[in-house]
Amino acid sequence: MKNKILKKVVAILVGISFITPFFTQIKAAETDAVLENIQKKGKLTIGLSADYPPYEFHATVDGKDKVVGADVSMGEKIAKDLGVELVVEELGFDALLGSMKTGKVDLIISGMSPTPERQKEVNFTDPYIRIQQKVLIRKTDAEKYKNITDFNGKKVAAQKQTTQEALAQNELVGSTVVSLQKVTDVVLNLQNNKVDGAVIEGPVAEAYALQNPQLMVSDITFADGESDMAIAVSKDAPALLAKVNETVKEINDQNLMETYKQEAAQYMFHDDSSFLEKYGMNYVKGAGYTIFLAFVGVLFGALLGTLLALMKLSQTKVFRWIAAIYIEYVRGTPLLVQIFLVYFGSAALNLELNALTAGCIALFLNSGAYVAEIIRAGIQAVNKGQLEAARSLGMTQQQSMKKIILPQAIKNILPALGNEFVTVIKESSVVSVIGVSELMFQAGVVQGASFKPFLPIVLVSIVYFILTFTLSRVIGVAERRMSSSD
Ligand code: ARG
């Protein structure tokens, strides 16, 4: 009797353990955490590198700068099919996979090819395009470069971490490959004779050639020169993948990519207003962000710096140590690295920081270390005898600091703080890597939209100079005022 019951129980348990995996599997295919989150937020965030006409690039639409292109149209359709709104997050191509891993973007739609290495990190939808790789050259070199072997001993450029970079390394024998962040940089280098060829995907190369009359797409063909484009989806999102694949299938069946490309072409070639009319606002907007970043960076940096300086001058050993380690570490690592630490670190800690906030935080954490040294040096520059004199007059350590030392130290500190402001204005250009629309970022946008790689950089240098020069003058005046009060 007992035995029978036991057998039954075992049979049921075995049965359940067989069936449950099926159930959970069916469930997993219906939805997943990423898809649920998209639906909850009502937003689908796609990541891309907007330097890739006709797939993703900047254009002025109704007087406003926008990221447009066939990939974006596809993103719009996917968002529509999911019943949510589309958000476009612009990043460097080499930062896309990382930002998917940290959950900053839900999909990567950036002309990305499903390579075996990438497939280890993410899943890909079915391909939506198959294209040929081409070499872009200067028209004056048309006779020189007709074959892949002609680049022996020459320099060729390609975008960093792309299949073009690999292709150049593998097939353009004897060439030196220069890897650059943006395709606009690649084209700029070619225009300015820094390199002699650029490996770029066919339609993109055509688009750049159309905009740059001195460039042309050569007939050179690669042995392994065909590649697919597909959408990358997180490995944790099988249900989202299935859903996106449905849309991709529809797009393929109805040949919608062609329509999208034609729509994109309109944005590429309309040219009626002048350069400044078209892009002036980019610089104004960028300058606004740059000033904001620098201001917040220096303001909070000054607070943090004061705290660190006091810690460093304190009698307590632990405080001195903490401050010293922080200052040394921050000053001993590149700002670029710190920006990525804050941006991706916050995501790893599940803090939803947008790029601007992350940029501000990185800048003030960085600036704080420098300001700390400014303040410490300012205090220590006040003659030691003064402290002794104050103490011998019967003042306490704190009193003499407040009444005698600090007022004099301020005179050393303020001008240096002003210079720190100038420095931070310049350094803030680095936060463009995470997509904060400050000046440097805007210059990149204008490069992509105008297909002019050089002029936008000249202009941005002028804007930076105007900002820093004006500020230095103001500081100079303030400094003279202060010294005359001696
Ligand atoms: N298809 C190439 C790759 O996957 C290049 C894609 C570059 N995309 C871009 N938006 N810049 O490596």
mmCIF file with all atom_site columns, N, CA, C and O in Angstrom, residues 323-363:
data_model
loop_
_atom_site.group_PDB
_atom_site.id
_atom_site.type_symbol
_atom_site.label_atom_id
_atom_site.label_alt_id
_atom_site.label_comp_id
_atom_site.label_asym_id
_atom_site.label_entity_id
_atom_site.label_seq_id
_atom_site.pdbx_PDB_ins_code
_atom_site.Cartn_x
_atom_site.Cartn_y
_atom_site.Cartn_z
_atom_site.occupancy
_atom_site.B_iso_or_equiv
_atom_site.pdbx_formal_charge
_atom_site.auth_seq_id
_atom_site.auth_comp_id
_atom_site.auth_asym_id
_atom_site.auth_atom_id
_atom_site.pdbx_PDB_model_num
ATOM 1   N N  . ALA A 1 323 ? 42.050 60.923 0.685   1.00 0.00 ? 323 ALA A N  1
ATOM 2   C CA . ALA A 1 323 ? 42.152 62.039 -0.258  1.00 0.00 ? 323 ALA A CA 1
ATOM 3   C C  . ALA A 1 323 ? 43.322 61.830 -1.215  1.00 0.00 ? 323 ALA A C  1
ATOM 4   O O  . ALA A 1 323 ? 43.189 62.011 -2.434  1.00 0.00 ? 323 ALA A O  1
ATOM 5   N N  . ALA A 1 324 ? 44.452 61.391 -0.685  1.00 0.00 ? 324 ALA A N  1
ATOM 6   C CA . ALA A 1 324 ? 45.634 61.216 -1.525  1.00 0.00 ? 324 ALA A CA 1
ATOM 7   C C  . ALA A 1 324 ? 45.392 60.153 -2.588  1.00 0.00 ? 324 ALA A C  1
ATOM 8   O O  . ALA A 1 324 ? 45.704 60.350 -3.770  1.00 0.00 ? 324 ALA A O  1
ATOM 9   N N  . ILE A 1 325 ? 44.795 59.037 -2.172  1.00 0.00 ? 325 ILE A N  1
ATOM 10  C CA . ILE A 1 325 ? 44.549 57.949 -3.135  1.00 0.00 ? 325 ILE A CA 1
ATOM 11  C C  . ILE A 1 325 ? 43.602 58.433 -4.229  1.00 0.00 ? 325 ILE A C  1
ATOM 12  O O  . ILE A 1 325 ? 43.847 58.236 -5.416  1.00 0.00 ? 325 ILE A O  1
ATOM 13  N N  . TYR A 1 326 ? 42.520 59.095 -3.807  1.00 0.00 ? 326 TYR A N  1
ATOM 14  C CA . TYR A 1 326 ? 41.548 59.577 -4.796  1.00 0.00 ? 326 TYR A CA 1
ATOM 15  C C  . TYR A 1 326 ? 42.231 60.500 -5.807  1.00 0.00 ? 326 TYR A C  1
ATOM 16  O O  . TYR A 1 326 ? 42.117 60.331 -7.019  1.00 0.00 ? 326 TYR A O  1
ATOM 17  N N  . ILE A 1 327 ? 42.951 61.485 -5.278  1.00 0.00 ? 327 ILE A N  1
ATOM 18  C CA . ILE A 1 327 ? 43.558 62.491 -6.153  1.00 0.00 ? 327 ILE A CA 1
ATOM 19  C C  . ILE A 1 327 ? 44.555 61.845 -7.118  1.00 0.00 ? 327 ILE A C  1
ATOM 20  O O  . ILE A 1 327 ? 44.532 62.088 -8.322  1.00 0.00 ? 327 ILE A O  1
ATOM 21  N N  . GLU A 1 328 ? 45.391 60.964 -6.576  1.00 0.00 ? 328 GLU A N  1
ATOM 22  C CA . GLU A 1 328 ? 46.387 60.322 -7.425  1.00 0.00 ? 328 GLU A CA 1
ATOM 23  C C  . GLU A 1 328 ? 45.711 59.481 -8.512  1.00 0.00 ? 328 GLU A C  1
ATOM 24  O O  . GLU A 1 328 ? 46.099 59.494 -9.668  1.00 0.00 ? 328 GLU A O  1
ATOM 25  N N  . TYR A 1 329 ? 44.682 58.741 -8.091  1.00 0.00 ? 329 TYR A N  1
ATOM 26  C CA . TYR A 1 329 ? 44.018 57.849 -9.042  1.00 0.00 ? 329 TYR A CA 1
ATOM 27  C C  . TYR A 1 329 ? 43.374 58.646 -10.170 1.00 0.00 ? 329 TYR A C  1
ATOM 28  O O  . TYR A 1 329 ? 43.560 58.343 -11.350 1.00 0.00 ? 329 TYR A O  1
ATOM 29  N N  . VAL A 1 330 ? 42.647 59.684 -9.798  1.00 0.00 ? 330 VAL A N  1
ATOM 30  C CA . VAL A 1 330 ? 41.942 60.458 -10.822 1.00 0.00 ? 330 VAL A CA 1
ATOM 31  C C  . VAL A 1 330 ? 42.932 61.166 -11.743 1.00 0.00 ? 330 VAL A C  1
ATOM 32  O O  . VAL A 1 330 ? 42.752 61.213 -12.956 1.00 0.00 ? 330 VAL A O  1
ATOM 33  N N  . ARG A 1 331 ? 44.002 61.690 -11.138 1.00 0.00 ? 331 ARG A N  1
ATOM 34  C CA . ARG A 1 331 ? 44.954 62.399 -11.992 1.00 0.00 ? 331 ARG A CA 1
ATOM 35  C C  . ARG A 1 331 ? 45.803 61.444 -12.812 1.00 0.00 ? 331 ARG A C  1
ATOM 36  O O  . ARG A 1 331 ? 46.394 61.835 -13.816 1.00 0.00 ? 331 ARG A O  1
ATOM 37  N N  . GLY A 1 332 ? 45.824 60.187 -12.391 1.00 0.00 ? 332 GLY A N  1
ATOM 38  C CA . GLY A 1 332 ? 46.667 59.213 -13.087 1.00 0.00 ? 332 GLY A CA 1
ATOM 39  C C  . GLY A 1 332 ? 45.930 58.378 -14.114 1.00 0.00 ? 332 GLY A C  1
ATOM 40  O O  . GLY A 1 332 ? 46.503 57.462 -14.689 1.00 0.00 ? 332 GLY A O  1
ATOM 41  N N  . THR A 1 333 ? 44.624 58.675 -14.332 1.00 0.00 ? 333 THR A N  1
ATOM 42  C CA . THR A 1 333 ? 43.889 57.925 -15.354 1.00 0.00 ? 333 THR A CA 1
ATOM 43  C C  . THR A 1 333 ? 43.256 58.908 -16.329 1.00 0.00 ? 333 THR A C  1
ATOM 44  O O  . THR A 1 333 ? 42.902 60.022 -15.940 1.00 0.00 ? 333 THR A O  1
ATOM 45  N N  . PRO A 1 334 ? 43.108 58.505 -17.587 1.00 0.00 ? 334 PRO A N  1
ATOM 46  C CA . PRO A 1 334 ? 42.555 59.442 -18.575 1.00 0.00 ? 334 PRO A CA 1
ATOM 47  C C  . PRO A 1 334 ? 41.087 59.764 -18.313 1.00 0.00 ? 334 PRO A C  1
ATOM 48  O O  . PRO A 1 334 ? 40.344 58.897 -17.860 1.00 0.00 ? 334 PRO A O  1
ATOM 49  N N  . LEU A 1 335 ? 40.716 60.987 -18.602 1.00 0.00 ? 335 LEU A N  1
ATOM 50  C CA . LEU A 1 335 ? 39.323 61.406 -18.451 1.00 0.00 ? 335 LEU A CA 1
ATOM 51  C C  . LEU A 1 335 ? 38.397 60.512 -19.281 1.00 0.00 ? 335 LEU A C  1
ATOM 52  O O  . LEU A 1 335 ? 37.306 60.151 -18.848 1.00 0.00 ? 335 LEU A O  1
ATOM 53  N N  . LEU A 1 336 ? 38.868 60.153 -20.462 1.00 0.00 ? 336 LEU A N  1
ATOM 54  C CA . LEU A 1 336 ? 38.056 59.300 -21.339 1.00 0.00 ? 336 LEU A CA 1
ATOM 55  C C  . LEU A 1 336 ? 37.658 58.013 -20.621 1.00 0.00 ? 336 LEU A C  1
ATOM 56  O O  . LEU A 1 336 ? 36.502 57.588 -20.655 1.00 0.00 ? 336 LEU A O  1
ATOM 57  N N  . VAL A 1 337 ? 38.634 57.422 -19.937 1.00 0.00 ? 337 VAL A N  1
ATOM 58  C CA . VAL A 1 337 ? 38.366 56.184 -19.203 1.00 0.00 ? 337 VAL A CA 1
ATOM 59  C C  . VAL A 1 337 ? 37.385 56.445 -18.070 1.00 0.00 ? 337 VAL A C  1
ATOM 60  O O  . VAL A 1 337 ? 36.455 55.666 -17.839 1.00 0.00 ? 337 VAL A O  1
ATOM 61  N N  . GLN A 1 338 ? 37.558 57.561 -17.380 1.00 0.00 ? 338 GLN A N  1
ATOM 62  C CA . GLN A 1 338 ? 36.664 57.878 -16.263 1.00 0.00 ? 338 GLN A CA 1
ATOM 63  C C  . GLN A 1 338 ? 35.227 58.072 -16.755 1.00 0.00 ? 338 GLN A C  1
ATOM 64  O O  . GLN A 1 338 ? 34.276 57.673 -16.085 1.00 0.00 ? 338 GLN A O  1
ATOM 65  N N  . ILE A 1 339 ? 35.097 58.668 -17.917 1.00 0.00 ? 339 ILE A N  1
ATOM 66  C CA . ILE A 1 339 ? 33.754 58.881 -18.461 1.00 0.00 ? 339 ILE A CA 1
ATOM 67  C C  . ILE A 1 339 ? 33.067 57.545 -18.726 1.00 0.00 ? 339 ILE A C  1
ATOM 68  O O  . ILE A 1 339 ? 31.921 57.329 -18.349 1.00 0.00 ? 339 ILE A O  1
ATOM 69  N N  . PHE A 1 340 ? 33.807 56.632 -19.319 1.00 0.00 ? 340 PHE A N  1
ATOM 70  C CA . PHE A 1 340 ? 33.223 55.307 -19.560 1.00 0.00 ? 340 PHE A CA 1
ATOM 71  C C  . PHE A 1 340 ? 32.938 54.592 -18.245 1.00 0.00 ? 340 PHE A C  1
ATOM 72  O O  . PHE A 1 340 ? 31.929 53.896 -18.115 1.00 0.00 ? 340 PHE A O  1
ATOM 73  N N  . LEU A 1 341 ? 33.826 54.773 -17.255 1.00 0.00 ? 341 LEU A N  1
ATOM 74  C CA . LEU A 1 341 ? 33.599 54.141 -15.944 1.00 0.00 ? 341 LEU A CA 1
ATOM 75  C C  . LEU A 1 341 ? 32.277 54.606 -15.357 1.00 0.00 ? 341 LEU A C  1
ATOM 76  O O  . LEU A 1 341 ? 31.477 53.796 -14.897 1.00 0.00 ? 341 LEU A O  1
ATOM 77  N N  . VAL A 1 342 ? 32.029 55.899 -15.400 1.00 0.00 ? 342 VAL A N  1
ATOM 78  C CA . VAL A 1 342 ? 30.796 56.430 -14.822 1.00 0.00 ? 342 VAL A CA 1
ATOM 79  C C  . VAL A 1 342 ? 29.590 55.995 -15.652 1.00 0.00 ? 342 VAL A C  1
ATOM 80  O O  . VAL A 1 342 ? 28.587 55.520 -15.127 1.00 0.00 ? 342 VAL A O  1
ATOM 81  N N  . TYR A 1 343 ? 29.739 56.110 -16.974 1.00 0.00 ? 343 TYR A N  1
ATOM 82  C CA . TYR A 1 343 ? 28.595 55.847 -17.855 1.00 0.00 ? 343 TYR A CA 1
ATOM 83  C C  . TYR A 1 343 ? 28.175 54.374 -17.803 1.00 0.00 ? 343 TYR A C  1
ATOM 84  O O  . TYR A 1 343 ? 27.022 54.051 -17.544 1.00 0.00 ? 343 TYR A O  1
ATOM 85  N N  . PHE A 1 344 ? 29.132 53.496 -18.007 1.00 0.00 ? 344 PHE A N  1
ATOM 86  C CA . PHE A 1 344 ? 28.779 52.070 -18.013 1.00 0.00 ? 344 PHE A CA 1
ATOM 87  C C  . PHE A 1 344 ? 28.709 51.522 -16.596 1.00 0.00 ? 344 PHE A C  1
ATOM 88  O O  . PHE A 1 344 ? 27.947 50.596 -16.319 1.00 0.00 ? 344 PHE A O  1
ATOM 89  N N  . GLY A 1 345 ? 29.502 52.097 -15.691 1.00 0.00 ? 345 GLY A N  1
ATOM 90  C CA . GLY A 1 345 ? 29.468 51.661 -14.295 1.00 0.00 ? 345 GLY A CA 1
ATOM 91  C C  . GLY A 1 345 ? 28.107 51.905 -13.680 1.00 0.00 ? 345 GLY A C  1
ATOM 92  O O  . GLY A 1 345 ? 27.569 51.052 -12.982 1.00 0.00 ? 345 GLY A O  1
ATOM 93  N N  . SER A 1 346 ? 27.530 53.062 -13.976 1.00 0.00 ? 346 SER A N  1
ATOM 94  C CA . SER A 1 346 ? 26.226 53.361 -13.398 1.00 0.00 ? 346 SER A CA 1
ATOM 95  C C  . SER A 1 346 ? 25.182 52.387 -13.926 1.00 0.00 ? 346 SER A C  1
ATOM 96  O O  . SER A 1 346 ? 24.282 51.979 -13.201 1.00 0.00 ? 346 SER A O  1
ATOM 97  N N  . ALA A 1 347 ? 25.340 51.993 -15.177 1.00 0.00 ? 347 ALA A N  1
ATOM 98  C CA . ALA A 1 347 ? 24.385 51.033 -15.738 1.00 0.00 ? 347 ALA A CA 1
ATOM 99  C C  . ALA A 1 347 ? 24.546 49.680 -15.063 1.00 0.00 ? 347 ALA A C  1
ATOM 100 O O  . ALA A 1 347 ? 23.567 49.005 -14.757 1.00 0.00 ? 347 ALA A O  1
ATOM 101 N N  . ALA A 1 348 ? 25.806 49.312 -14.808 1.00 0.00 ? 348 ALA A N  1
ATOM 102 C CA . ALA A 1 348 ? 26.056 48.028 -14.148 1.00 0.00 ? 348 ALA A CA 1
ATOM 103 C C  . ALA A 1 348 ? 25.476 48.035 -12.733 1.00 0.00 ? 348 ALA A C  1
ATOM 104 O O  . ALA A 1 348 ? 25.078 47.004 -12.208 1.00 0.00 ? 348 ALA A O  1
ATOM 105 N N  . LEU A 1 349 ? 25.427 49.225 -12.120 1.00 0.00 ? 349 LEU A N  1
ATOM 106 C CA . LEU A 1 349 ? 24.851 49.345 -10.773 1.00 0.00 ? 349 LEU A CA 1
ATOM 107 C C  . LEU A 1 349 ? 23.341 49.574 -10.832 1.00 0.00 ? 349 LEU A C  1
ATOM 108 O O  . LEU A 1 349 ? 22.717 49.891 -9.826  1.00 0.00 ? 349 LEU A O  1
ATOM 109 N N  . ASN A 1 350 ? 22.788 49.465 -12.048 1.00 0.00 ? 350 ASN A N  1
ATOM 110 C CA . ASN A 1 350 ? 21.348 49.646 -12.240 1.00 0.00 ? 350 ASN A CA 1
ATOM 111 C C  . ASN A 1 350 ? 20.849 51.059 -11.983 1.00 0.00 ? 350 ASN A C  1
ATOM 112 O O  . ASN A 1 350 ? 19.688 51.266 -11.671 1.00 0.00 ? 350 ASN A O  1
ATOM 113 N N  . LEU A 1 351 ? 21.744 52.042 -12.036 1.00 0.00 ? 351 LEU A N  1
ATOM 114 C CA . LEU A 1 351 ? 21.311 53.436 -11.943 1.00 0.00 ? 351 LEU A CA 1
ATOM 115 C C  . LEU A 1 351 ? 21.054 53.902 -13.357 1.00 0.00 ? 351 LEU A C  1
ATOM 116 O O  . LEU A 1 351 ? 21.901 53.742 -14.216 1.00 0.00 ? 351 LEU A O  1
ATOM 117 N N  . GLU A 1 352 ? 19.866 54.450 -13.579 1.00 0.00 ? 352 GLU A N  1
ATOM 118 C CA . GLU A 1 352 ? 19.586 54.884 -14.942 1.00 0.00 ? 352 GLU A CA 1
ATOM 119 C C  . GLU A 1 352 ? 20.056 56.315 -15.149 1.00 0.00 ? 352 GLU A C  1
ATOM 120 O O  . GLU A 1 352 ? 19.290 57.257 -15.027 1.00 0.00 ? 352 GLU A O  1
ATOM 121 N N  . LEU A 1 353 ? 21.335 56.489 -15.441 1.00 0.00 ? 353 LEU A N  1
ATOM 122 C CA . LEU A 1 353 ? 21.858 57.824 -15.689 1.00 0.00 ? 353 LEU A CA 1
ATOM 123 C C  . LEU A 1 353 ? 21.825 58.093 -17.180 1.00 0.00 ? 353 LEU A C  1
ATOM 124 O O  . LEU A 1 353 ? 22.274 57.269 -17.965 1.00 0.00 ? 353 LEU A O  1
ATOM 125 N N  . ASN A 1 354 ? 21.303 59.263 -17.572 1.00 0.00 ? 354 ASN A N  1
ATOM 126 C CA . ASN A 1 354 ? 21.416 59.561 -18.992 1.00 0.00 ? 354 ASN A CA 1
ATOM 127 C C  . ASN A 1 354 ? 22.817 60.099 -19.271 1.00 0.00 ? 354 ASN A C  1
ATOM 128 O O  . ASN A 1 354 ? 23.599 60.349 -18.354 1.00 0.00 ? 354 ASN A O  1
ATOM 129 N N  . ALA A 1 355 ? 23.118 60.260 -20.552 1.00 0.00 ? 355 ALA A N  1
ATOM 130 C CA . ALA A 1 355 ? 24.488 60.609 -20.930 1.00 0.00 ? 355 ALA A CA 1
ATOM 131 C C  . ALA A 1 355 ? 24.903 61.945 -20.318 1.00 0.00 ? 355 ALA A C  1
ATOM 132 O O  . ALA A 1 355 ? 26.035 62.095 -19.840 1.00 0.00 ? 355 ALA A O  1
ATOM 133 N N  . LEU A 1 356 ? 23.993 62.915 -20.311 1.00 0.00 ? 356 LEU A N  1
ATOM 134 C CA . LEU A 1 356 ? 24.347 64.245 -19.793 1.00 0.00 ? 356 LEU A CA 1
ATOM 135 C C  . LEU A 1 356 ? 24.716 64.169 -18.309 1.00 0.00 ? 356 LEU A C  1
ATOM 136 O O  . LEU A 1 356 ? 25.743 64.707 -17.883 1.00 0.00 ? 356 LEU A O  1
ATOM 137 N N  . THR A 1 357 ? 23.874 63.471 -17.526 1.00 0.00 ? 357 THR A N  1
ATOM 138 C CA . THR A 1 357 ? 24.158 63.344 -16.097 1.00 0.00 ? 357 THR A CA 1
ATOM 139 C C  . THR A 1 357 ? 25.482 62.621 -15.887 1.00 0.00 ? 357 THR A C  1
ATOM 140 O O  . THR A 1 357 ? 26.319 63.054 -15.090 1.00 0.00 ? 357 THR A O  1
ATOM 141 N N  . ALA A 1 358 ? 25.669 61.530 -16.610 1.00 0.00 ? 358 ALA A N  1
ATOM 142 C CA . ALA A 1 358 ? 26.917 60.778 -16.468 1.00 0.00 ? 358 ALA A CA 1
ATOM 143 C C  . ALA A 1 358 ? 28.105 61.662 -16.823 1.00 0.00 ? 358 ALA A C  1
ATOM 144 O O  . ALA A 1 358 ? 29.138 61.648 -16.141 1.00 0.00 ? 358 ALA A O  1
ATOM 145 N N  . GLY A 1 359 ? 27.956 62.469 -17.870 1.00 0.00 ? 359 GLY A N  1
ATOM 146 C CA . GLY A 1 359 ? 29.036 63.364 -18.280 1.00 0.00 ? 359 GLY A CA 1
ATOM 147 C C  . GLY A 1 359 ? 29.360 64.388 -17.201 1.00 0.00 ? 359 GLY A C  1
ATOM 148 O O  . GLY A 1 359 ? 30.526 64.623 -16.887 1.00 0.00 ? 359 GLY A O  1
ATOM 149 N N  . CYS A 1 360 ? 28.316 64.983 -16.625 1.00 0.00 ? 360 CYS A N  1
ATOM 150 C CA . CYS A 1 360 ? 28.523 65.970 -15.551 1.00 0.00 ? 360 CYS A CA 1
ATOM 151 C C  . CYS A 1 360 ? 29.240 65.324 -14.370 1.00 0.00 ? 360 CYS A C  1
ATOM 152 O O  . CYS A 1 360 ? 30.189 65.884 -13.817 1.00 0.00 ? 360 CYS A O  1
ATOM 153 N N  . ILE A 1 361 ? 28.780 64.137 -14.000 1.00 0.00 ? 361 ILE A N  1
ATOM 154 C CA . ILE A 1 361 ? 29.373 63.462 -12.842 1.00 0.00 ? 361 ILE A CA 1
ATOM 155 C C  . ILE A 1 361 ? 30.847 63.161 -13.109 1.00 0.00 ? 361 ILE A C  1
ATOM 156 O O  . ILE A 1 361 ? 31.717 63.434 -12.284 1.00 0.00 ? 361 ILE A O  1
ATOM 157 N N  . ALA A 1 362 ? 31.119 62.616 -14.282 1.00 0.00 ? 362 ALA A N  1
ATOM 158 C CA . ALA A 1 362 ? 32.514 62.284 -14.604 1.00 0.00 ? 362 ALA A CA 1
ATOM 159 C C  . ALA A 1 362 ? 33.381 63.543 -14.560 1.00 0.00 ? 362 ALA A C  1
ATOM 160 O O  . ALA A 1 362 ? 34.491 63.528 -14.022 1.00 0.00 ? 362 ALA A O  1
ATOM 161 N N  . LEU A 1 363 ? 32.853 64.642 -15.103 1.00 0.00 ? 363 LEU A N  1
ATOM 162 C CA . LEU A 1 363 ? 33.651 65.868 -15.138 1.00 0.00 ? 363 LEU A CA 1
ATOM 163 C C  . LEU A 1 363 ? 33.919 66.409 -13.740 1.00 0.00 ? 363 LEU A C  1
ATOM 164 O O  . LEU A 1 363 ? 35.020 66.847 -13.434 1.00 0.00 ? 363 LEU A O  1
#
